[in-house]
Each structure stands twice: as C-alpha cells, then as structure tokens.
mmCIF file of C-alpha atoms in Angstrom:
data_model
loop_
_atom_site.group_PDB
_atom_site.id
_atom_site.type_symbol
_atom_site.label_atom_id
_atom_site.label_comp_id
_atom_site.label_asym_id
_atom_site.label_seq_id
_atom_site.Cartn_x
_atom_site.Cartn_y
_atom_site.Cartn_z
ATOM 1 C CA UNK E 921 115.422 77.899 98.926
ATOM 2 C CA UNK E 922 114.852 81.727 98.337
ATOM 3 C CA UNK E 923 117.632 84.242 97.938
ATOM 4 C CA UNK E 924 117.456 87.677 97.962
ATOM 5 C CA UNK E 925 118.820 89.732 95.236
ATOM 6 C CA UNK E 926 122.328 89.713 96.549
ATOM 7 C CA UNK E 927 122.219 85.453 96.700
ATOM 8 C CA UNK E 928 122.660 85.327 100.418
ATOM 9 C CA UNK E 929 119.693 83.469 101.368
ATOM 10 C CA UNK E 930 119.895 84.502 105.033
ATOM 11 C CA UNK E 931 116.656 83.758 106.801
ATOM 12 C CA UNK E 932 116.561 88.280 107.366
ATOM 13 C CA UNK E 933 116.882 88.682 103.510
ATOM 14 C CA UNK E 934 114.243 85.975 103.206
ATOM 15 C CA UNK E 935 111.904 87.550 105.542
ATOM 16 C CA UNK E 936 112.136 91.177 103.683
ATOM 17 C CA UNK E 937 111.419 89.601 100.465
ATOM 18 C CA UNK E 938 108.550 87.927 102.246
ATOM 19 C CA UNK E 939 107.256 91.019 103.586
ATOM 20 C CA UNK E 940 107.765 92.913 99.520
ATOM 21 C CA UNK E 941 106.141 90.204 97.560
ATOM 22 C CA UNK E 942 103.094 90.632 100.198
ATOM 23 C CA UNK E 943 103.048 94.395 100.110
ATOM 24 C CA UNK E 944 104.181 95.037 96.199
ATOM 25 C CA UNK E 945 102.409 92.269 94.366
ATOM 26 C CA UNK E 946 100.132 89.900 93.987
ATOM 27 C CA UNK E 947 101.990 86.829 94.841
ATOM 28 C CA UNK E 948 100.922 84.870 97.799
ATOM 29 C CA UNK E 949 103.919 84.053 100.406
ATOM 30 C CA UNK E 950 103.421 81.185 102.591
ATOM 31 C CA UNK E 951 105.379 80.803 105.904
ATOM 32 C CA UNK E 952 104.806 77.701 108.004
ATOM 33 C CA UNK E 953 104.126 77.616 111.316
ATOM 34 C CA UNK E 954 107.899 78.271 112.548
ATOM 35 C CA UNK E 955 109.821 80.888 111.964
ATOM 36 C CA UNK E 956 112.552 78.493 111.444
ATOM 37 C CA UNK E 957 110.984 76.500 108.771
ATOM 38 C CA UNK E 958 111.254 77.387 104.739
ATOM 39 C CA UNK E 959 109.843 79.782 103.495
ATOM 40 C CA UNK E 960 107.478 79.167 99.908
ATOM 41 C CA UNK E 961 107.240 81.241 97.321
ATOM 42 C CA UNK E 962 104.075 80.727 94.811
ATOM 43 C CA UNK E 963 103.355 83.382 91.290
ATOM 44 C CA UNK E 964 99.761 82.223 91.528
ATOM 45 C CA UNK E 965 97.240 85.246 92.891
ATOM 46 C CA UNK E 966 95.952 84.670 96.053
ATOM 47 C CA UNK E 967 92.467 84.396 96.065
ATOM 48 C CA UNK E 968 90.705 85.310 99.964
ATOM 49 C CA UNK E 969 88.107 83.310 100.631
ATOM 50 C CA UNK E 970 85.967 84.148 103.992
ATOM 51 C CA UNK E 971 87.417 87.747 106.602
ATOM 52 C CA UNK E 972 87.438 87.308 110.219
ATOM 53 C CA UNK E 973 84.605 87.784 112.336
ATOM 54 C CA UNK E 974 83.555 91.712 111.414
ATOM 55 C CA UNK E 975 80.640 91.505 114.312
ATOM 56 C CA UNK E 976 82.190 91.546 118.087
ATOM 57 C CA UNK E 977 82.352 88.652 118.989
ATOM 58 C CA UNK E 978 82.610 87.595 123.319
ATOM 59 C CA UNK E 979 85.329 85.245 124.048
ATOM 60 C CA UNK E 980 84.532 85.065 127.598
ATOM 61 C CA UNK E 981 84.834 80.813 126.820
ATOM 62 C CA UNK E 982 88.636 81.155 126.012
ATOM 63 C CA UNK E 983 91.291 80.721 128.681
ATOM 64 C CA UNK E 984 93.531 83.692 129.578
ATOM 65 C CA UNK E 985 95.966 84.958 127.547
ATOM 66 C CA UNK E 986 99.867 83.269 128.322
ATOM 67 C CA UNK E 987 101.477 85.916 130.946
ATOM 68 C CA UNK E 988 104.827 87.014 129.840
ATOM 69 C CA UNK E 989 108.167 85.964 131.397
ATOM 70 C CA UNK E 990 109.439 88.873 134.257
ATOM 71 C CA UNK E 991 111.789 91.672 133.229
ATOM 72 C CA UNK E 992 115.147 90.660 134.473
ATOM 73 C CA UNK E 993 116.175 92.965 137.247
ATOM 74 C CA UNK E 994 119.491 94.262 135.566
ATOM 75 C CA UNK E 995 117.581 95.762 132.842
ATOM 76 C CA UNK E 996 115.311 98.637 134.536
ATOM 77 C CA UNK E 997 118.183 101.369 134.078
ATOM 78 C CA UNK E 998 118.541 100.655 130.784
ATOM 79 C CA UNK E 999 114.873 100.924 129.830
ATOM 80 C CA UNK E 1000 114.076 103.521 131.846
ATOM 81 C CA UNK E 1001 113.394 106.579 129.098
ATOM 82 C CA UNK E 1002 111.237 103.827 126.781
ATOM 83 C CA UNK E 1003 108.122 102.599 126.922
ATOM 84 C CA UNK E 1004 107.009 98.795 126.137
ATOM 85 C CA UNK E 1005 105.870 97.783 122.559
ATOM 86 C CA UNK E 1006 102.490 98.972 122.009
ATOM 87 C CA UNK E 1007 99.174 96.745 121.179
ATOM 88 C CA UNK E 1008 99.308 96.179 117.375
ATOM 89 C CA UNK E 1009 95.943 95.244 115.387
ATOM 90 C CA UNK E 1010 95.372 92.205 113.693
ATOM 91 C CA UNK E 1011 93.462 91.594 110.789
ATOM 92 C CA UNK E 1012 92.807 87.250 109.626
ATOM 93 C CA UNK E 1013 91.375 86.151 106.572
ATOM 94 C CA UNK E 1014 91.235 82.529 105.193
ATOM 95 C CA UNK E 1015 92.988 82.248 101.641
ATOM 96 C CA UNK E 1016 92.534 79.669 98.853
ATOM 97 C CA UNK E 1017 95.731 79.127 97.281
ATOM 98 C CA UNK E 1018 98.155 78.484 98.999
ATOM 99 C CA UNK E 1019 94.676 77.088 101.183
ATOM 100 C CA UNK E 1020 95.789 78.305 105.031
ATOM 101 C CA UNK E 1021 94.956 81.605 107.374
ATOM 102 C CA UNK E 1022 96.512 84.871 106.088
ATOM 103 C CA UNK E 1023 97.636 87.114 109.270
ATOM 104 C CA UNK E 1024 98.395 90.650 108.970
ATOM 105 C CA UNK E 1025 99.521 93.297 111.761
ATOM 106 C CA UNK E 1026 100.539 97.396 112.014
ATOM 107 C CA UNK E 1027 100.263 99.867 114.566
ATOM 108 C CA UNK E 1028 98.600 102.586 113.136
ATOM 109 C CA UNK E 1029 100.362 105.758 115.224
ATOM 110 C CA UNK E 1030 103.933 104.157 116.383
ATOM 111 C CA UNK E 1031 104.975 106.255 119.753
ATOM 112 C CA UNK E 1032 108.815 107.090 119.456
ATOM 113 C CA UNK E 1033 108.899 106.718 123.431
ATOM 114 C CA UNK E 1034 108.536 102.818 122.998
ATOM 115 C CA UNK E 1035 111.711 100.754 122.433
ATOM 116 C CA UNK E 1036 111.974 99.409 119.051
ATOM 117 C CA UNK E 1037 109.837 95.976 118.719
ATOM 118 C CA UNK E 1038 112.199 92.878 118.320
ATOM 119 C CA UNK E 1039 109.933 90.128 117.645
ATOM 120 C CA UNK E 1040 106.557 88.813 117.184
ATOM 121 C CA UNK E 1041 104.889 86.066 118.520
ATOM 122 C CA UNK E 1042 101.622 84.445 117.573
ATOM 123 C CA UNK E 1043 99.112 82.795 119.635
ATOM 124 C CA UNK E 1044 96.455 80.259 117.759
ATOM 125 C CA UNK E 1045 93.439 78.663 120.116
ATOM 126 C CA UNK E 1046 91.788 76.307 118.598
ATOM 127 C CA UNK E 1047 87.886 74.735 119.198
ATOM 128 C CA UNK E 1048 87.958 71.236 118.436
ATOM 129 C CA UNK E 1049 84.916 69.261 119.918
ATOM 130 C CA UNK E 1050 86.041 67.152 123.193
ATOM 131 C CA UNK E 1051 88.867 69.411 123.762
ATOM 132 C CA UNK E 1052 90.502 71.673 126.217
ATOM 133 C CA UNK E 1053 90.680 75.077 124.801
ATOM 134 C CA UNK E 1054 94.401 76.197 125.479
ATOM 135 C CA UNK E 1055 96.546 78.913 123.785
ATOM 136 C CA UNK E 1056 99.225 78.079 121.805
ATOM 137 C CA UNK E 1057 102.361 79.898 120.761
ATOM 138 C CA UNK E 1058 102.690 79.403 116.813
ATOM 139 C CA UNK E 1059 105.569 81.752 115.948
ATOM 140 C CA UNK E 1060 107.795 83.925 116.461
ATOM 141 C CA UNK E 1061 108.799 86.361 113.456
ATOM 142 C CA UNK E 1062 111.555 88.775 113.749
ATOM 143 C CA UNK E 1063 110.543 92.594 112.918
ATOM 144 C CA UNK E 1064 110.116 94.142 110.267
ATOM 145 C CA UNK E 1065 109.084 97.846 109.160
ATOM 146 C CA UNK E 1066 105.352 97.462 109.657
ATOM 147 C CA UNK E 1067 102.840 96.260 108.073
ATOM 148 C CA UNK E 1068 103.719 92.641 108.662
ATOM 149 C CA UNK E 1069 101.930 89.478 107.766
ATOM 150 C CA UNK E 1070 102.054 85.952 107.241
ATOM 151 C CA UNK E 1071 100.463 82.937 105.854
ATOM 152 C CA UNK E 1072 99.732 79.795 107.769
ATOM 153 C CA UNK E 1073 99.726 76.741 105.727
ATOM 154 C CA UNK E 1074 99.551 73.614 108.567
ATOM 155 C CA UNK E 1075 96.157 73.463 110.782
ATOM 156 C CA UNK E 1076 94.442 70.852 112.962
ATOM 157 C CA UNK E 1077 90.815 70.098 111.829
ATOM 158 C CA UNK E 1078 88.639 72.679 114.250
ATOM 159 C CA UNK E 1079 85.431 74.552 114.289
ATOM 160 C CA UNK E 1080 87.027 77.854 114.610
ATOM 161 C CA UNK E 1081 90.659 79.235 115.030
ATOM 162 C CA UNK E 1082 91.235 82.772 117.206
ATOM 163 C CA UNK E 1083 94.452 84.353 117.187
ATOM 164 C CA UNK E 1084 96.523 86.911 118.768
ATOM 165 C CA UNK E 1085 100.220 88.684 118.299
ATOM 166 C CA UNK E 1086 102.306 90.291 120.932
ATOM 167 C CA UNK E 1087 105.105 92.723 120.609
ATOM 168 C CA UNK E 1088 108.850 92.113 122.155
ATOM 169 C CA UNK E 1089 111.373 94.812 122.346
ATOM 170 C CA UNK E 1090 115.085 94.805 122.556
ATOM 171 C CA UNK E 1091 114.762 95.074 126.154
ATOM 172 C CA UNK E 1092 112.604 91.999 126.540
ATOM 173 C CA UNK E 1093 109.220 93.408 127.546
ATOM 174 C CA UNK E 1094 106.320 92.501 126.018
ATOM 175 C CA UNK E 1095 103.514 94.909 124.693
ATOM 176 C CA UNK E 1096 99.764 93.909 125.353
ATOM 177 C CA UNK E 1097 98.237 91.514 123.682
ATOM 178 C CA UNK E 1098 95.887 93.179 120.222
ATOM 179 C CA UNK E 1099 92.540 92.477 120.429
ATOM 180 C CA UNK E 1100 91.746 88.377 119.796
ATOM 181 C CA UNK E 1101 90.310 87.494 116.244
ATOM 182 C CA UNK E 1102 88.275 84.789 115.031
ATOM 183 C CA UNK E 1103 87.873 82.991 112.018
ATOM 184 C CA UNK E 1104 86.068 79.610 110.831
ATOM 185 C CA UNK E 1105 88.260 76.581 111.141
ATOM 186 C CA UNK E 1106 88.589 73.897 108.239
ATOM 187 C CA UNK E 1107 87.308 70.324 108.307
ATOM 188 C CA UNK E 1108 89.924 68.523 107.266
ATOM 189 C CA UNK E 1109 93.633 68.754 108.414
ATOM 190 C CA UNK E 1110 96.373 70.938 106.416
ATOM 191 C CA UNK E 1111 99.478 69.782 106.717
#
C-alpha cells in the first residue's frame, strides 16, 4: 500500500501524493479504474506514446451524454448565491509504461461564484465492432487543487476509446460535461 509521509495511508493522503508525483516528477502513477481500488506507484519514466485526436473530430455517432440525477428540493436555499461547477478541459494521451490512457483535467479561469467541486466522474465509450455504443461511468475521484489526472491501466480490446469528466459540488449539482476526447483503442485487452 502507499502512505503518505505521516504513515496514515488514508485513501485522501494517497490521492495527494498521487496528484505530487504526477505534477513534481517524473514518476508515472497508475490508478485503476475505481476510485476505490489501490493505487500503484512505479520510479520508471513514463514514456507517452500517441495524444488524443488534435483535429475536431464529429461524434454525432455517439449516444447522449448520461443526464444527471435532479437537485433535491431542500437544497435550492442553500445554493442560492453559487453557481454549478464549471466545464473543465480534458486532455488524453496513451502511455507506455505503465501501458494504459493517461487523463488529465483543469479549469483554466476558476469563477469564485461556483460552489467548490466535490468530485469527479469519468465517462469512457468505447467502439468495439458488433457493439452498442453506450457511455460508461469509470470513476469517480474526489477533488483535488487542480490540475488533476489519472492513469487508466484496465481496457476492453476497442478501435477507439472517447472520454469525458464532469464536475460535482458540495451541493450535488453537476457542471457540464468538457468537451468529448478521442483516442485510438488497443488490440488486445489490459487487465
């Protein structure tokens, strides 16, 4: 297991070391597919291999985005001065060791109307031949000072993956959804 520098291993210590050994050094951080699962830690540099799609790219063929649960009723007074997370930007690239999909989000210009972003949640579609294309919701990752990111380690075999993150706040609305990104698939499953 990791530990942060105090030896409490709590899954919030183990996230900000996550989020330092991406931002402060060249070691590659791997976090599965759930928030929940371990987290591992690798000295190796990470090597990228292939960037998202740079050209626009229509994705008129995928189904619509998951619509977020309704505001509960008792909440509108308390959210009333604060606005709803913003749209962050995502940037994927594929990476060689650990082999997976690195995923990294910020908001450029944070507005200090919106209430302060609780969570996270990724979104994978994937193309596989024969196959309904349906979103899926891969994570959830609590926040963090931005910029965040993660690596995803465990695929399906497809022809290409796109992705999306949404914001949460305290309150429990949910931001827009940042713009959806593509990148190749692999041929072979990672698990």
């Amino acid at each position: 297991t990791t530990v942060c520098f105090k030896g409490c291993g709590t899954d919030y210590c183990r996230y900000i070391l996550l989020l330092n050994l991406l931002l402060f050094t060249e070691s590659p951080v791997s976090m599965l597919e759930s928030p929940t699962k371990a987290i591992s830690i690798s000295k190796e540099t990470t090597p990228e291999a292939q960037n998202a799609a740079q050209v626009p790219e229509s994705f008129e063929h995928l189904p619509p985005l998951p619509e977020p649960p309704t505001l509960l009723p008792e909440l509108v007074d308390k959210i009333r001065d604060t606005l709803p997370p913003q749209k962050p930007e995502l940037k994927v690239k594929r990476v060689l060791r650990p082999k997976g999909i690195a995923l990294t989000w910020n908001i450029t210009k944070i507005n200090p109307k919106c209430a302060p972003v609780e969570s996270y949640h990724l979104f994978l579609c994937h193309d596989i031949p024969n196959n309904k294309l349906i979103w899926k919701k891969i994570g959830e990752i609590k926040a963090l000072p931005l910029p965040m990111a993660c690596t995803l380690s465990q695929f399906l075999a497809s022809n290409k993956y796109y992705f999306t993150v949404q914001s949460k706040d305290i309150f429990g609305r949910y931001g827009p959804f940042c713009d959806i990104k593509s990148i190749p698939g692999f041929s072979e499953n990672l698990t």
